[in-house]
Coordinates of C-alpha atoms in Angstrom, one line a residue:
Chain Y
M78 CA 161.1 152.5 154.8
L79 CA 158.1 153.7 152.9
V80 CA 159.1 154.9 149.4
L81 CA 156.8 156.9 147.0
G82 CA 157.7 156.2 143.4
L83 CA 156.9 158.5 140.5
E84 CA 157.2 157.4 136.8
T85 CA 156.6 160.1 134.1
S86 CA 159.2 159.4 131.5
C87 CA 156.9 158.8 128.5
D88 CA 153.1 158.3 128.1
E89 CA 152.0 156.8 131.4
T90 CA 151.8 158.4 134.8
G91 CA 152.7 155.7 137.3
I92 CA 152.7 156.2 141.0
A93 CA 153.3 153.6 143.8
L94 CA 154.0 153.1 147.4
F95 CA 156.6 150.5 148.3
D96 CA 157.5 149.5 151.8
T97 CA 160.9 147.9 152.2
D98 CA 159.6 145.5 154.8
K99 CA 156.1 144.8 153.6
G100 CA 156.5 145.1 149.9
L101 CA 154.2 147.0 147.5
L102 CA 151.4 148.7 149.3
A103 CA 149.6 150.5 146.4
D104 CA 150.1 151.5 142.9
A105 CA 148.1 153.6 140.4
L106 CA 148.6 154.2 136.7
F107 CA 147.1 156.6 134.2
S108 CA 147.8 155.6 130.6
Q109 CA 147.7 158.3 127.9
I110 CA 147.1 155.9 125.0
D111 CA 143.7 157.5 124.2
L112 CA 145.4 160.9 124.1
H113 CA 148.0 159.9 121.6
V114 CA 146.2 157.3 119.5
D115 CA 144.9 159.7 116.9
Y116 CA 148.5 160.9 116.3
G117 CA 149.9 157.5 115.7
G118 CA 152.4 157.9 118.4
V119 CA 153.4 159.8 121.6
V120 CA 153.2 163.6 121.2
P121 CA 155.8 164.8 123.8
E122 CA 154.1 168.1 124.6
L123 CA 150.7 166.5 125.1
A124 CA 152.4 163.8 127.3
S125 CA 153.9 166.5 129.6
R126 CA 150.6 168.4 129.8
D127 CA 148.9 165.3 131.0
H128 CA 151.6 164.3 133.5
I129 CA 151.3 167.6 135.3
R130 CA 147.5 167.1 135.7
K131 CA 147.7 163.5 136.8
T132 CA 150.6 163.2 139.1
L133 CA 149.3 164.7 142.4
P134 CA 145.8 163.1 142.2
L135 CA 147.5 159.7 141.7
V136 CA 149.8 160.3 144.7
E137 CA 146.7 161.0 146.8
Q138 CA 145.1 157.9 145.4
V139 CA 148.0 155.6 146.4
L140 CA 148.1 157.1 149.8
N141 CA 144.4 156.5 150.3
D142 CA 144.6 153.0 148.9
A143 CA 147.4 152.1 151.3
G144 CA 145.8 153.9 154.3
K145 CA 148.8 156.2 154.7
T146 CA 149.2 159.9 154.9
K147 CA 152.0 162.0 153.3
S148 CA 153.8 162.3 156.6
D149 CA 154.3 158.5 156.5
I150 CA 156.4 158.7 153.4
D151 CA 160.1 158.2 154.2
A152 CA 161.6 158.9 150.8
I153 CA 160.7 159.6 147.2
A154 CA 162.0 157.9 144.0
Y155 CA 161.4 159.3 140.6
T156 CA 162.4 158.5 137.0
A157 CA 165.3 160.8 136.1
G158 CA 165.9 159.3 132.7
P159 CA 166.1 158.2 130.0
G160 CA 162.9 159.4 128.4
L161 CA 161.2 162.5 127.1
I162 CA 162.8 165.6 128.7
G163 CA 159.6 167.5 129.3
A164 CA 157.8 164.5 130.7
L165 CA 160.7 163.6 133.0
L166 CA 160.9 167.2 134.3
V167 CA 157.3 167.0 135.5
G168 CA 158.0 164.0 137.8
S169 CA 161.4 165.2 138.9
T170 CA 160.2 168.7 139.8
I171 CA 157.2 167.5 141.8
A172 CA 159.3 164.8 143.5
E173 CA 162.1 167.1 144.6
A174 CA 159.8 169.8 145.8
L175 CA 157.7 167.3 147.7
A176 CA 160.8 165.8 149.3
F177 CA 162.0 169.3 150.3
A178 CA 158.6 170.1 151.8
L179 CA 158.4 166.8 153.7
D180 CA 162.1 167.0 154.6
I181 CA 162.9 163.5 153.4
P182 CA 165.5 162.1 150.9
S183 CA 164.8 161.6 147.2
I184 CA 166.5 159.8 144.4
G185 CA 166.5 159.9 140.6
V186 CA 166.1 156.4 139.2
H187 CA 167.1 155.0 135.8
H188 CA 164.0 154.0 134.0
M189 CA 165.5 150.8 132.5
E190 CA 167.0 149.8 135.9
G191 CA 163.4 150.0 137.1
H192 CA 162.2 147.7 134.3
L193 CA 165.1 145.3 134.9
L194 CA 164.3 145.0 138.6
A195 CA 160.5 144.8 138.2
P196 CA 160.6 141.0 138.4
M197 CA 162.0 141.4 142.0
L198 CA 158.4 142.5 142.9
E199 CA 157.2 138.9 142.2
D200 CA 157.0 136.1 144.7
T201 CA 159.9 134.2 143.2
P202 CA 162.4 136.9 142.3
P203 CA 165.6 136.1 140.4
E204 CA 168.9 136.0 142.2
F205 CA 172.0 137.7 140.8
P206 CA 173.8 137.2 138.5
F207 CA 171.5 137.0 135.5
V208 CA 171.2 138.0 131.9
G209 CA 168.7 140.7 131.4
L210 CA 166.8 141.2 128.1
L211 CA 165.5 144.7 128.1
V212 CA 162.9 145.2 125.3
S213 CA 160.8 148.3 125.1
G214 CA 159.7 151.1 122.8
G215 CA 163.1 152.8 123.2
H216 CA 165.5 149.9 124.0
S217 CA 166.6 146.5 123.0
Q218 CA 169.5 145.4 125.1
L219 CA 171.1 142.3 126.5
V220 CA 172.7 143.1 129.9
A221 CA 174.9 141.0 132.2
V222 CA 173.6 141.9 135.6
K223 CA 175.9 141.0 138.6
G224 CA 174.1 143.2 141.1
I225 CA 172.1 146.4 141.3
G226 CA 174.0 149.0 139.3
E227 CA 176.5 146.4 138.0
Y228 CA 175.5 146.2 134.4
E229 CA 177.5 145.2 131.4
I230 CA 175.9 145.8 128.0
L231 CA 176.4 142.6 126.0
G232 CA 174.6 143.8 122.9
E233 CA 172.0 146.3 121.8
S234 CA 170.0 147.3 118.7
L235 CA 171.9 149.0 116.0
D236 CA 168.7 150.7 114.8
D237 CA 165.1 150.4 115.9
A238 CA 164.2 149.1 119.3
A239 CA 162.0 146.0 119.4
G240 CA 158.9 147.9 120.6
E241 CA 159.5 150.5 118.0
A242 CA 159.6 147.8 115.3
F243 CA 156.2 146.5 116.7
D244 CA 154.8 150.0 116.5
K245 CA 156.0 150.6 112.9
A246 CA 154.8 147.2 111.7
A247 CA 151.4 147.9 113.3
K248 CA 151.2 151.2 111.4
M249 CA 151.9 149.3 108.1
L250 CA 149.0 147.0 109.0
G251 CA 146.8 149.9 109.6
L252 CA 146.6 149.2 113.4
D253 CA 146.5 151.8 116.1
Y254 CA 149.3 152.9 118.4
P255 CA 150.7 151.3 120.6
G256 CA 151.4 148.5 118.1
G257 CA 152.6 145.7 120.4
P258 CA 149.3 144.6 121.9
Q259 CA 147.5 145.0 118.6
I260 CA 150.0 142.8 116.7
A261 CA 149.9 140.2 119.5
K262 CA 146.1 140.1 119.2
L263 CA 146.1 139.6 115.4
A264 CA 149.0 137.1 115.7
S265 CA 147.1 135.0 118.2
F266 CA 144.0 135.1 115.9
A267 CA 146.2 133.7 113.0
R268 CA 147.7 131.1 115.2
E269 CA 144.4 129.9 116.7
E270 CA 141.9 130.4 113.9
L271 CA 143.8 130.4 110.7
G272 CA 146.2 127.6 111.4
G273 CA 149.3 129.8 111.4
T274 CA 151.0 131.8 108.7
P275 CA 152.4 130.9 105.3
Y276 CA 155.0 133.6 105.6
R277 CA 158.4 133.3 107.1
F278 CA 160.2 136.6 107.8
P279 CA 164.0 136.9 108.3
R280 CA 165.6 136.6 111.7
P281 CA 167.9 139.5 111.5
M282 CA 171.6 139.1 112.5
T283 CA 171.1 135.6 113.7
D284 CA 173.3 134.1 111.0
R285 CA 176.4 135.6 112.4
P286 CA 178.0 135.7 115.9
G287 CA 177.3 138.5 118.3
L288 CA 174.6 139.9 120.5
E289 CA 173.6 142.9 118.5
F290 CA 170.1 143.4 117.2
S291 CA 168.8 145.1 114.1
F292 CA 165.1 145.4 113.3
S293 CA 165.1 147.8 110.3
G294 CA 165.5 145.0 107.8
L295 CA 162.6 143.2 109.2
K296 CA 160.6 146.4 109.0
T297 CA 161.3 146.7 105.3
F298 CA 160.5 143.0 104.7
T299 CA 157.1 143.6 106.4
L300 CA 156.4 146.6 104.3
N301 CA 157.2 144.7 101.1
T302 CA 154.9 141.9 102.2
V303 CA 152.2 144.3 102.9
N304 CA 152.6 146.0 99.5
K305 CA 152.5 142.7 97.7
A306 CA 149.4 141.7 99.4
K307 CA 147.8 145.1 98.5
Q308 CA 148.8 144.7 94.9
A309 CA 147.4 141.2 94.8
D310 CA 144.2 142.7 96.3
S311 CA 144.4 140.2 99.2
F312 CA 145.2 142.6 102.0
D313 CA 142.2 141.7 104.2
D314 CA 141.9 141.1 107.9
K315 CA 143.0 137.5 107.6
E316 CA 146.1 138.4 105.6
K317 CA 146.9 141.1 108.1
A318 CA 146.8 138.5 110.9
K319 CA 149.1 136.2 109.0
I320 CA 151.6 139.0 108.4
A321 CA 151.3 140.0 112.1
L322 CA 152.1 136.4 113.2
A323 CA 155.0 136.1 110.8
F324 CA 156.4 139.4 112.2
E325 CA 155.9 138.5 115.8
D326 CA 157.4 135.0 115.3
A327 CA 160.5 136.6 113.7
V328 CA 161.0 139.1 116.6
V329 CA 160.4 136.4 119.2
D330 CA 162.8 134.0 117.5
T331 CA 165.5 136.6 117.1
L332 CA 165.3 137.6 120.7
M333 CA 165.3 133.9 121.8
I334 CA 168.4 133.1 119.7
K335 CA 170.3 136.1 121.2
C336 CA 169.2 135.3 124.7
R337 CA 170.5 131.8 124.4
R338 CA 173.8 133.1 123.1
A339 CA 174.1 135.6 125.9
L340 CA 173.5 132.8 128.5
E341 CA 176.1 130.6 126.8
Q342 CA 178.6 133.5 126.7
T343 CA 178.2 134.5 130.3
G344 CA 177.6 131.1 131.8
F345 CA 174.7 132.6 133.8
K346 CA 171.8 130.3 134.7
R347 CA 169.1 132.9 134.9
L348 CA 167.4 135.0 132.3
V349 CA 165.2 138.1 133.1
I350 CA 163.1 139.6 130.4
A351 CA 161.8 143.1 131.1
G352 CA 160.4 146.2 129.5
G353 CA 157.1 146.8 127.6
V354 CA 157.8 144.1 125.0
S355 CA 158.2 141.5 127.7
A356 CA 154.4 141.7 128.2
N357 CA 154.1 139.8 124.8
I358 CA 152.7 136.4 125.6
N359 CA 154.3 134.7 122.7
L360 CA 157.8 135.9 123.8
R361 CA 157.1 134.9 127.4
E362 CA 155.9 131.4 126.5
T363 CA 158.6 130.8 124.0
L364 CA 161.3 131.6 126.4
K365 CA 159.6 129.8 129.3
K366 CA 159.3 126.6 127.1
M367 CA 163.0 126.9 126.4
E368 CA 164.0 126.8 130.1
V369 CA 165.1 123.1 130.1
K370 CA 166.7 123.3 126.7
I371 CA 168.9 126.2 127.6
G372 CA 169.5 125.1 131.2
A373 CA 168.4 128.4 132.6
S374 CA 165.4 129.7 134.6
V375 CA 163.4 132.5 132.9
Y376 CA 161.9 135.3 135.0
Y377 CA 159.6 138.2 134.1
A378 CA 157.3 140.6 135.9
R379 CA 153.5 140.2 135.8
Q380 CA 152.1 142.1 132.8
K381 CA 151.2 145.3 134.5
Y382 CA 154.8 145.7 135.7
C383 CA 156.3 145.0 132.3
T384 CA 155.0 148.2 130.9
D385 CA 155.8 151.6 132.5
N386 CA 154.7 151.8 136.2
G387 CA 155.6 153.5 139.4
A388 CA 156.1 150.3 141.4
M389 CA 159.4 149.4 139.6
I390 CA 160.7 153.0 140.2
A391 CA 159.7 152.8 143.9
Y392 CA 161.4 149.4 144.2
A393 CA 164.7 150.4 142.4
G394 CA 164.8 153.7 144.2
A395 CA 164.3 151.9 147.6
Q396 CA 167.3 149.7 146.9
R397 CA 169.6 152.6 146.3
L398 CA 168.2 154.6 149.2
L399 CA 168.8 151.7 151.5
A400 CA 172.4 151.7 150.4
G401 CA 172.6 155.4 151.4
Q402 CA 172.4 157.0 148.0
K403 CA 170.3 160.1 147.4
S404 CA 169.9 163.0 145.1
D405 CA 171.4 166.4 145.6
G406 CA 168.0 168.0 145.8
T407 CA 167.9 169.4 142.3
A408 CA 165.5 168.0 139.8
V409 CA 168.0 167.6 136.9
V410 CA 167.0 164.9 134.5
K411 CA 169.0 162.8 132.0
P412 CA 167.0 162.2 128.7
R413 CA 170.0 160.1 127.6
W414 CA 171.6 158.0 130.2
P415 CA 173.6 154.9 129.4
M416 CA 172.8 152.2 131.8
D417 CA 176.4 151.1 132.3
Q418 CA 177.2 154.5 133.8
L419 CA 175.1 153.7 136.9
E420 CA 176.7 153.5 140.3
P421 CA 176.8 150.0 141.8
V422 CA 174.9 149.3 145.1
N423 CA 177.2 147.5 147.5
Chain M
M712 CA 152.2 188.9 159.0
T713 CA 151.5 187.4 155.6
A714 CA 154.3 185.6 153.7
I715 CA 154.0 184.8 150.0
L716 CA 156.6 182.8 148.2
A717 CA 156.6 183.4 144.4
V718 CA 158.4 181.6 141.6
D719 CA 158.6 182.4 138.0
T720 CA 160.4 180.2 135.4
S721 CA 158.3 181.2 132.4
S722 CA 161.2 182.9 130.6
E723 CA 165.0 182.5 130.5
L724 CA 165.1 183.9 134.0
C725 CA 164.6 181.9 137.1
S726 CA 163.1 184.3 139.6
V727 CA 162.0 183.9 143.2
T728 CA 160.5 186.4 145.6
L729 CA 159.5 186.3 149.2
L730 CA 156.9 188.9 150.1
L731 CA 156.3 189.8 153.7
K732 CA 153.4 191.9 154.6
G733 CA 153.4 193.2 158.2
E734 CA 151.8 195.9 160.2
C735 CA 154.5 198.3 159.2
G736 CA 154.2 197.7 155.5
T737 CA 155.3 195.2 152.8
E738 CA 158.9 194.0 152.2
L739 CA 160.1 192.1 149.1
F740 CA 163.2 189.9 148.9
S741 CA 164.0 188.6 145.4
K742 CA 166.6 186.6 143.6
T743 CA 166.8 186.2 139.9
L744 CA 169.2 184.3 137.7
E745 CA 169.8 184.0 134.0
A746 CA 168.9 180.3 133.8
A747 CA 168.0 179.2 130.2
R748 CA 167.4 175.5 130.3
S749 CA 168.7 175.1 133.9
H750 CA 165.7 176.3 136.0
V751 CA 165.4 173.0 137.8
Q752 CA 169.0 173.3 139.0
H753 CA 168.4 176.7 140.5
V754 CA 164.9 177.2 141.7
L755 CA 165.1 175.0 144.9
P756 CA 168.5 176.3 146.1
M757 CA 167.4 179.9 145.4
V758 CA 164.2 179.4 147.5
K759 CA 166.2 177.8 150.3
V760 CA 168.6 180.8 150.4
L761 CA 165.8 183.3 150.3
L762 CA 164.0 181.6 153.2
E763 CA 167.2 181.3 155.2
E764 CA 168.1 185.0 154.7
A765 CA 164.7 186.0 155.9
G766 CA 164.9 183.6 158.8
L767 CA 161.8 181.8 157.7
K768 CA 160.8 178.2 157.3
L769 CA 158.4 176.8 154.7
E770 CA 155.9 176.4 157.6
D771 CA 155.8 180.2 157.8
V772 CA 154.7 180.7 154.2
D773 CA 151.0 181.5 153.9
A774 CA 150.7 181.1 150.1
L775 CA 152.7 180.0 147.1
A776 CA 152.5 182.0 143.9
F777 CA 153.7 181.1 140.4
G778 CA 153.8 182.5 136.9
Q779 CA 151.2 180.3 135.3
G780 CA 151.9 181.6 131.8
P781 CA 151.9 182.3 129.0
G782 CA 155.6 181.4 128.4
S783 CA 157.9 178.5 127.8
F784 CA 155.8 175.4 128.2
T785 CA 158.5 173.5 130.0
G786 CA 159.2 176.5 132.2
L787 CA 155.5 176.8 133.1
R788 CA 155.5 173.2 134.2
I789 CA 158.6 173.6 136.3
A790 CA 157.0 176.4 138.3
T791 CA 153.7 174.5 138.5
G792 CA 155.4 171.2 139.5
F793 CA 157.5 173.0 142.1
V794 CA 154.6 174.7 143.8
Q795 CA 152.5 171.6 143.5
G796 CA 155.1 169.6 145.4
I797 CA 155.6 172.1 148.1
A798 CA 151.9 173.0 148.4
F799 CA 151.0 169.3 148.7
G800 CA 153.7 168.5 151.1
K801 CA 153.0 171.4 153.4
D802 CA 149.3 172.1 152.8
I803 CA 149.9 175.6 151.6
P804 CA 147.4 177.2 149.2
V805 CA 148.5 178.3 145.7
V806 CA 147.9 181.3 143.6
G807 CA 148.6 181.2 139.8
V808 CA 149.3 184.6 138.3
S809 CA 149.2 185.4 134.6
N810 CA 152.6 186.4 133.3
L811 CA 151.0 189.0 131.0
R812 CA 149.2 190.5 134.0
A813 CA 152.4 190.5 135.9
L814 CA 154.1 192.5 133.1
A815 CA 151.2 194.9 133.1
H816 CA 151.6 195.4 136.8
H817 CA 155.2 196.2 136.4
V818 CA 154.4 198.8 133.7
L819 CA 151.6 200.5 135.6
Q820 CA 153.8 200.7 138.7
N821 CA 156.5 202.5 136.7
E822 CA 154.3 204.6 134.5
S823 CA 152.1 206.3 137.2
E824 CA 150.4 208.7 134.7
Q825 CA 149.3 205.8 132.4
N826 CA 146.1 203.8 132.9
E827 CA 146.6 201.3 130.1
C828 CA 149.3 199.2 128.7
F829 CA 150.0 196.7 125.9
V830 CA 152.0 193.7 127.0
L831 CA 153.5 191.1 124.7
I832 CA 155.6 188.0 125.2
D833 CA 157.6 186.3 122.4
A834 CA 155.6 183.1 121.7
R835 CA 158.2 181.7 119.2
M836 CA 156.9 180.2 115.9
D837 CA 156.6 183.9 114.7
E838 CA 153.8 184.7 117.2
I839 CA 153.2 186.7 120.3
Y840 CA 151.2 186.3 123.4
W841 CA 149.6 189.6 124.1
S842 CA 146.9 191.6 125.9
V843 CA 145.8 195.1 126.9
Y844 CA 145.5 195.8 130.6
E845 CA 144.0 198.8 132.3
R846 CA 144.4 200.1 135.9
D847 CA 141.4 199.2 138.1
I848 CA 140.2 201.3 141.0
E849 CA 142.6 199.7 143.4
G850 CA 145.4 200.4 141.0
F851 CA 145.9 196.8 139.9
P852 CA 145.9 195.6 136.2
K853 CA 142.6 194.4 134.9
E854 CA 142.4 192.5 131.6
Q855 CA 140.8 194.7 129.0
L856 CA 141.4 192.5 125.9
P857 CA 141.5 188.7 126.3
E858 CA 145.0 187.2 126.4
S859 CA 145.7 185.7 123.0
V860 CA 148.4 184.2 120.8
D861 CA 148.6 185.7 117.3
K862 CA 150.9 186.6 114.5
P863 CA 152.0 190.2 115.2
E864 CA 150.3 191.5 112.0
C865 CA 146.9 190.1 113.2
V866 CA 146.9 192.1 116.5
A867 CA 146.4 195.6 114.9
D868 CA 142.8 195.2 114.2
A869 CA 141.9 194.5 117.9
L870 CA 143.8 197.6 118.9
K871 CA 142.2 200.0 116.4
D872 CA 140.2 201.8 119.1
H873 CA 143.2 202.4 121.3
T874 CA 145.7 205.3 121.3
N875 CA 149.3 205.5 122.4
M876 CA 150.0 203.5 125.5
P877 CA 153.2 202.0 127.0
V878 CA 154.3 198.7 125.3
F879 CA 156.3 196.2 127.3
G880 CA 157.5 192.6 127.2
S881 CA 159.8 190.1 125.5
G882 CA 157.8 190.4 122.3
L883 CA 158.9 194.0 121.8
A884 CA 161.0 192.9 118.9
Y885 CA 157.8 192.3 117.0
K886 CA 156.4 195.8 117.7
D887 CA 157.3 197.1 114.3
R888 CA 155.2 194.5 112.7
I889 CA 152.1 195.8 114.4
S890 CA 151.7 198.8 112.1
L891 CA 149.3 200.7 114.4
I892 CA 151.5 200.7 117.4
S893 CA 155.0 201.2 115.9
N894 CA 155.1 204.7 117.2
W895 CA 153.7 203.9 120.7
S896 CA 156.1 204.4 123.5
E897 CA 158.0 201.6 125.1
C898 CA 158.1 201.2 128.9
E899 CA 161.8 201.5 129.7
A900 CA 161.7 200.3 133.4
V901 CA 163.9 197.3 133.6
L902 CA 162.2 194.1 134.9
E903 CA 164.8 192.9 137.2
H904 CA 162.7 190.3 139.2
P905 CA 159.8 188.9 137.2
S906 CA 158.5 187.1 140.4
R907 CA 158.0 190.4 142.2
A908 CA 154.9 191.4 140.4
I909 CA 153.7 187.9 140.7
A910 CA 154.1 188.0 144.5
E911 CA 152.3 191.3 144.7
L912 CA 149.4 190.3 142.6
A913 CA 149.1 186.9 144.4
L914 CA 148.8 188.7 147.7
I915 CA 145.7 190.4 146.6
D916 CA 144.2 187.2 145.3
F917 CA 145.2 185.3 148.4
E918 CA 143.5 188.0 150.6
Q919 CA 140.4 187.7 148.5
G920 CA 140.3 184.0 149.1
K921 CA 141.1 183.1 145.5
A922 CA 144.0 180.6 146.4
V923 CA 143.5 177.0 145.3
S924 CA 144.9 173.6 146.5
A925 CA 148.0 172.0 145.2
E926 CA 146.3 169.7 142.6
Q927 CA 144.5 172.7 141.1
A928 CA 147.7 174.5 140.3
A929 CA 147.9 174.4 136.5
P930 CA 149.7 176.2 133.7
V931 CA 147.8 178.4 131.3
Y932 CA 149.4 177.8 128.0
I933 CA 147.1 179.9 125.8
R934 CA 148.6 178.2 122.8
D935 CA 146.5 175.0 122.9
Q936 CA 146.6 174.4 119.1
V937 CA 150.1 173.2 118.3
A938 CA 151.2 171.9 115.0
W939 CA 150.8 168.2 115.8
K940 CA 149.3 166.3 112.9
K941 CA 146.7 163.8 113.6
L942 CA 146.4 160.7 111.4
P943 CA 144.2 161.0 108.3
G944 CA 140.6 160.9 109.1
R945 CA 141.0 161.8 112.8
E946 CA 141.1 165.6 112.6

């Protein structure tokens, strides 16, 4: 079955063609970072305006890249939520209309399920069950995953998502949006060229039991550190890098501690990290190094499938379509959509 | 026979029309629903029913038409995305029709002795989308003043050379704030199916070879400056 995947939930238009026998055939991405950078964050209306321009040309591109024509497409999967409503509607409307025109089934996919299953596109995919750490600009969640659609939320952020914390800390350091890659770059500079950081930031909510996250305290701590450095007239590039490293270390450590706890609690032997923040090298390496210590294997997608992409949507949609699920033909989207409300795939 | 399928989701209404032009004349079949915030739920089922009732398939449609704006941004993208998907899937050409021009067409059809009209659409944020259209030789509306978005008070100056002409559109509530036109007459013909004028105007463009391909179907927002603040130093 050849599945066309459309992802338009936020600031990237991601389109892919996934074949259930041959795997991923083609994928294309248009990132809107340049469009939003001057605003310091995603402007929803501008995002929607761009999606409607980019979607069809990218569909044509993946068809060309894969040497397929539109009549070869057997089904269409699109992100139906959660995300920005106007952005979601662009993908859902085009997808449902195209499915109607081609007389093929379609399915609305949960964006975070897409992220969670993205490591399945790798050569050594994880088996079920596993603990999933979902960390992105909108989410920080630990999920017990027993199968596709069988998700139990073990814990989540009480305030900011991990990716949001990165963005906000980046802003305090005078870095551009999106903050994650910028902080990672500065942090690695501090690690490699400056011999580390003298700062030690708090690891929020690790001193008590539970799998909840909170990043707002860390944000305040970062701001205070930045302000002190400014007052002391020492807020230069080196100082910024040291603060970035201390911040990144704190987030990575916190996530690691919670992952270990979640593995202990569930007794699962596999950990999957997914979502935009899982592209962070420090996080990947720290968790990978921990494999032996925690007695669990760690899985993640290659970097381009950690951030938003069409491949993960095509893959997740294909699994549900194979199980006989499909949409009712209307392009209704769900900007808010708790993951544990998804239907299991048997 | 020529078949045009038109959709308009630029306002609170979700409206679809199938126009069939044969040797014995033109027939119009329309459906319109009050569908604030639920256009996506209705547009495809409505199109299916319309085609079924006419005994037609998508293959039989020669061109797709859509209200390209101005109007609700999200609504414009729903119509655009819908025609993009169908046009791409079935290789059908697309005609975008201005929603102000469609309103003018409705007015000029109903006010046969008038040759001009002032049309205005509520643009929210205390502004209106507006234009003046005149009847061309063929009887179709031709843009006389460029489509714009303005505070109602700022429109009067552009209208100072005009005299009483019918006024129509969802921006009528603002009419009293345009001092010059407060005594102009209002067109009272009810606009039951907004997609009807769009289908009729699209037919002309289609016959004149002005249809475009799916990827070229795009909304015309008019309001391109929205109050998003750039970071300091990036204005």
